[in-house]
mmCIF file of C-alpha atoms in Angstrom:
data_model
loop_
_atom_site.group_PDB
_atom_site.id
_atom_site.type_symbol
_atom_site.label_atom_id
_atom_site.label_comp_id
_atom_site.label_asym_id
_atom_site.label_seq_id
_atom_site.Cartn_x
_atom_site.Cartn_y
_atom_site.Cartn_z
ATOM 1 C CA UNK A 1 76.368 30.676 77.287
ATOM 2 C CA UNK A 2 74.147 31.708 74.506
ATOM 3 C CA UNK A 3 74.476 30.419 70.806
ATOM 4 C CA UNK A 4 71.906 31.956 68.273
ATOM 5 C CA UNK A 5 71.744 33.166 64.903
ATOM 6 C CA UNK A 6 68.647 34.117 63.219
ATOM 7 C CA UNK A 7 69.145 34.872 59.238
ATOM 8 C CA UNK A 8 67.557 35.585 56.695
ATOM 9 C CA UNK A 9 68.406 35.256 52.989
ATOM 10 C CA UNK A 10 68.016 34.192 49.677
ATOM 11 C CA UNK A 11 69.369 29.944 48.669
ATOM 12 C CA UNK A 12 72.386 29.978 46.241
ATOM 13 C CA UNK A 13 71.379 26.667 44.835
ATOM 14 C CA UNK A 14 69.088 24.003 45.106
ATOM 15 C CA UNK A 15 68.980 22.021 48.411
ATOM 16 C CA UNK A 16 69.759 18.669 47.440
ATOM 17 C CA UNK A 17 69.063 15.878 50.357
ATOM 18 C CA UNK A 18 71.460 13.230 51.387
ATOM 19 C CA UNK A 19 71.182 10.463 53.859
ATOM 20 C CA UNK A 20 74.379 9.257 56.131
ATOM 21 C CA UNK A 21 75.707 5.956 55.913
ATOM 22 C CA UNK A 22 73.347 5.422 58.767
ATOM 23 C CA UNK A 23 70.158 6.786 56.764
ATOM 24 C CA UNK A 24 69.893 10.152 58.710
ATOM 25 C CA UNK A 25 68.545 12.891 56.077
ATOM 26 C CA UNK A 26 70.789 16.279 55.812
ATOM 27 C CA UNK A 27 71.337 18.790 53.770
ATOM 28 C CA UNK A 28 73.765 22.192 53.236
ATOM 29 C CA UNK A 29 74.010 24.638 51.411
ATOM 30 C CA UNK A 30 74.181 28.172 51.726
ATOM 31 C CA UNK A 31 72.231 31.341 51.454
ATOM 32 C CA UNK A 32 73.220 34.539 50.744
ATOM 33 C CA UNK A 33 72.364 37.353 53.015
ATOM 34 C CA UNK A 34 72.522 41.268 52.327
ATOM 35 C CA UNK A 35 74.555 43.564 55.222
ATOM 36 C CA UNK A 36 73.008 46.673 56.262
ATOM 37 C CA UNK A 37 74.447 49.907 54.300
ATOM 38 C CA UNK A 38 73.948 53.878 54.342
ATOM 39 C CA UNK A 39 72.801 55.352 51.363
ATOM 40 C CA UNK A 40 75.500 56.531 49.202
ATOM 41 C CA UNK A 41 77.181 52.906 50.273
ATOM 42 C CA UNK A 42 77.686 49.694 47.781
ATOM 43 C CA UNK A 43 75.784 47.014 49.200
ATOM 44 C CA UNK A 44 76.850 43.969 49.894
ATOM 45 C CA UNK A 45 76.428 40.387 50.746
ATOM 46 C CA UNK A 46 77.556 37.666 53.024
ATOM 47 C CA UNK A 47 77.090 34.130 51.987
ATOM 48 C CA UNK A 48 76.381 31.758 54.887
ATOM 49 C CA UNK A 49 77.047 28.145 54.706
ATOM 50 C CA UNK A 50 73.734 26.147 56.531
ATOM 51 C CA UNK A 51 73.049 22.188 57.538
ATOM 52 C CA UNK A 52 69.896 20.550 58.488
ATOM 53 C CA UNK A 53 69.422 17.629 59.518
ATOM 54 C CA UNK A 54 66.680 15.057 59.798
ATOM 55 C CA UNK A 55 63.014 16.229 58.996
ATOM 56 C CA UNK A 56 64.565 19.755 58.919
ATOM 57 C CA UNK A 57 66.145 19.003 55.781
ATOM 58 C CA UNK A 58 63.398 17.290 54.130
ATOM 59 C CA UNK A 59 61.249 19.995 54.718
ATOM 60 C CA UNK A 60 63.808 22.474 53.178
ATOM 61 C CA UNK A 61 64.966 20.465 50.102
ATOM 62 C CA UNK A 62 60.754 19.729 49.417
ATOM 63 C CA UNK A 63 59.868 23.399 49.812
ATOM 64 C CA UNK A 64 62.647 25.705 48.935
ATOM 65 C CA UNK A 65 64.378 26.291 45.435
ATOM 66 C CA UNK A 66 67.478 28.322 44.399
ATOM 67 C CA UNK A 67 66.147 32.283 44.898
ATOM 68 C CA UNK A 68 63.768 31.360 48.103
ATOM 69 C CA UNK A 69 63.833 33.332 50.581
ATOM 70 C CA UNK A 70 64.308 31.581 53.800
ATOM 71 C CA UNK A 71 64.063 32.501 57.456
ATOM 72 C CA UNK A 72 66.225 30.406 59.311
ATOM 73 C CA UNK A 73 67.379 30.028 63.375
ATOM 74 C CA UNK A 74 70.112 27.868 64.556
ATOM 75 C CA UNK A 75 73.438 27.981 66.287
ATOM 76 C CA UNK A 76 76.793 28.028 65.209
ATOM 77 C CA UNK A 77 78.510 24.837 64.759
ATOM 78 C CA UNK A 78 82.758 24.425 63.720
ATOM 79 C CA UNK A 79 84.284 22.012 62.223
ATOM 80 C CA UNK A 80 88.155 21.448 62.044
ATOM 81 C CA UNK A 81 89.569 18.963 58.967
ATOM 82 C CA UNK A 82 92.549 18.802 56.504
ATOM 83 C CA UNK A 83 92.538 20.188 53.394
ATOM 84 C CA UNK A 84 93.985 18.543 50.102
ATOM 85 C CA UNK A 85 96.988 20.025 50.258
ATOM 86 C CA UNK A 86 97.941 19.186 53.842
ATOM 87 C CA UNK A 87 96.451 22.264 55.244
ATOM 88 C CA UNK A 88 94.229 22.489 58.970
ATOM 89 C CA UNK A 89 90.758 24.283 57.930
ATOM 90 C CA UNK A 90 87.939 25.149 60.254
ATOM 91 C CA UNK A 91 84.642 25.593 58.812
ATOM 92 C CA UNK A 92 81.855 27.451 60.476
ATOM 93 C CA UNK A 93 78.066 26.764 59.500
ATOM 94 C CA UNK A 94 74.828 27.469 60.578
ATOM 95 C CA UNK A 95 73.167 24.222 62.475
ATOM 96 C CA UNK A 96 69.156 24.525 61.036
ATOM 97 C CA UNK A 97 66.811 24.549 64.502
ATOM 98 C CA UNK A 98 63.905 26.063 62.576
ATOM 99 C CA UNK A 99 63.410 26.998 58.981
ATOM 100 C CA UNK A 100 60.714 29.462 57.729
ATOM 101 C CA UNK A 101 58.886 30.774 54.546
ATOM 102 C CA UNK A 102 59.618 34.417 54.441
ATOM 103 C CA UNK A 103 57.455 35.313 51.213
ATOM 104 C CA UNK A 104 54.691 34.037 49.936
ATOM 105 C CA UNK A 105 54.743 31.646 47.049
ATOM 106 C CA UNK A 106 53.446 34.362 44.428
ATOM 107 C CA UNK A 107 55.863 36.596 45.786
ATOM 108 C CA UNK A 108 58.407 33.571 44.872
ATOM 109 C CA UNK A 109 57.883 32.634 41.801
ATOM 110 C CA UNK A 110 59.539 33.724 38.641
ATOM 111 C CA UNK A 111 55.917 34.678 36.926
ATOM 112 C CA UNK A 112 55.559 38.770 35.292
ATOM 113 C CA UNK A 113 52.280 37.724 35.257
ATOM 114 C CA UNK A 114 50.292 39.474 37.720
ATOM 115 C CA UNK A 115 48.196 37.246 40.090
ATOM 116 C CA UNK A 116 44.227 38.024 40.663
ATOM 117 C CA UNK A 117 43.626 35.902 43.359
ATOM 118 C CA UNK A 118 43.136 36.589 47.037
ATOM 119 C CA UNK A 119 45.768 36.269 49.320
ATOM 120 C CA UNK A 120 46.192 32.925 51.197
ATOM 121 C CA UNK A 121 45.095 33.718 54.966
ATOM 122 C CA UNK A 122 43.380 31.478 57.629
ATOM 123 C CA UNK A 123 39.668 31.920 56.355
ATOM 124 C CA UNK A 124 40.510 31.041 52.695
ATOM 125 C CA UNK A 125 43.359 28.213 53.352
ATOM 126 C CA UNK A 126 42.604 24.901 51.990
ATOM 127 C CA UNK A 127 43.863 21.785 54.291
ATOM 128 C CA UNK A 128 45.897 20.305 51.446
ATOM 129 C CA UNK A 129 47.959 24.060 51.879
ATOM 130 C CA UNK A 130 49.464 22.559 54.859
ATOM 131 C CA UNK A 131 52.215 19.518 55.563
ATOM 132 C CA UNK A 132 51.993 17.607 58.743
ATOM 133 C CA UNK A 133 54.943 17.797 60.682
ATOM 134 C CA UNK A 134 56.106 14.914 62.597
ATOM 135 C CA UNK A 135 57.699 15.292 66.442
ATOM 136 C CA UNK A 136 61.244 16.992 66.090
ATOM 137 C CA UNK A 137 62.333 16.097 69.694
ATOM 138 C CA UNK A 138 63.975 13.053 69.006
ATOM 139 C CA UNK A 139 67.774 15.334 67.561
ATOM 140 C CA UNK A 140 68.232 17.012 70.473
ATOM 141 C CA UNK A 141 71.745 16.736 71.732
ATOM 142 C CA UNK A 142 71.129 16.173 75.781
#
């Protein structure tokens, strides 16, 4: 069987990280996703509830802000509870496997200015441009 969903979208809201009673990091929230149309056609827009956990979602609540756009690949994960009035829910989220800048940072931020400087790439990237990323093994479920 095959489980994979690759998105990509724009956060509704801040990520804000939590930690479990057993001090695992996570955090949810949701991004909102445009649907293919035909010209002539109103467009419109899903809004997909995501989790990460673990270094995932410290890498998502340091790095992306409400508006982002975010690349994102995961599976689909449900989960069954009682609402407060009595009521059997199931909610279905995205499960974060790997997250993903989708635009630059100029291209992200709110500035009319416009920007004279060169385009990040490899020859002009300065180490301190880059996070080290520890081992991401240790969540996996088998």
């Amino acid at each position: 069987m095959f489980n994979l969903v690759v998105l990509t979208g724009r956060l509704t809201a801040d990520p804000e990280l939590k930690t479990t009673p057993n001090g695992i990091p996570v955090t949810s929230f949701s991004i909102a996703v445009n649907r293919n149309y035909r010209a002539g056609e109103e467009q419109q827009t899903d809004f997909i509830n995501i989790v990460a956990w673990r270094q995932r979602a410290e890498f998502i609540t340091k790095y992306f802000k409400k508006g982002n756009m975010i690349g994102i690949e995961g599976s689909i994960q449900t989960r069954r509870y009682t609402d407060k009035n009595g009521n059997n829910r199931t909610a279905f989220e995205v499960v974060v496997n790997n997250a993903q800048f989708v635009e630059s940072k100029r291209d992200s931020a709110a500035s009319s200015a416009p920007v004279a400087q060169e385009p990040a790439s490899f020859s002009n990237a300065d180490a301190s441009d880059f996070a080290e990323i520890g081992g991401m093994d240790d969540d996996l479920p088998f």
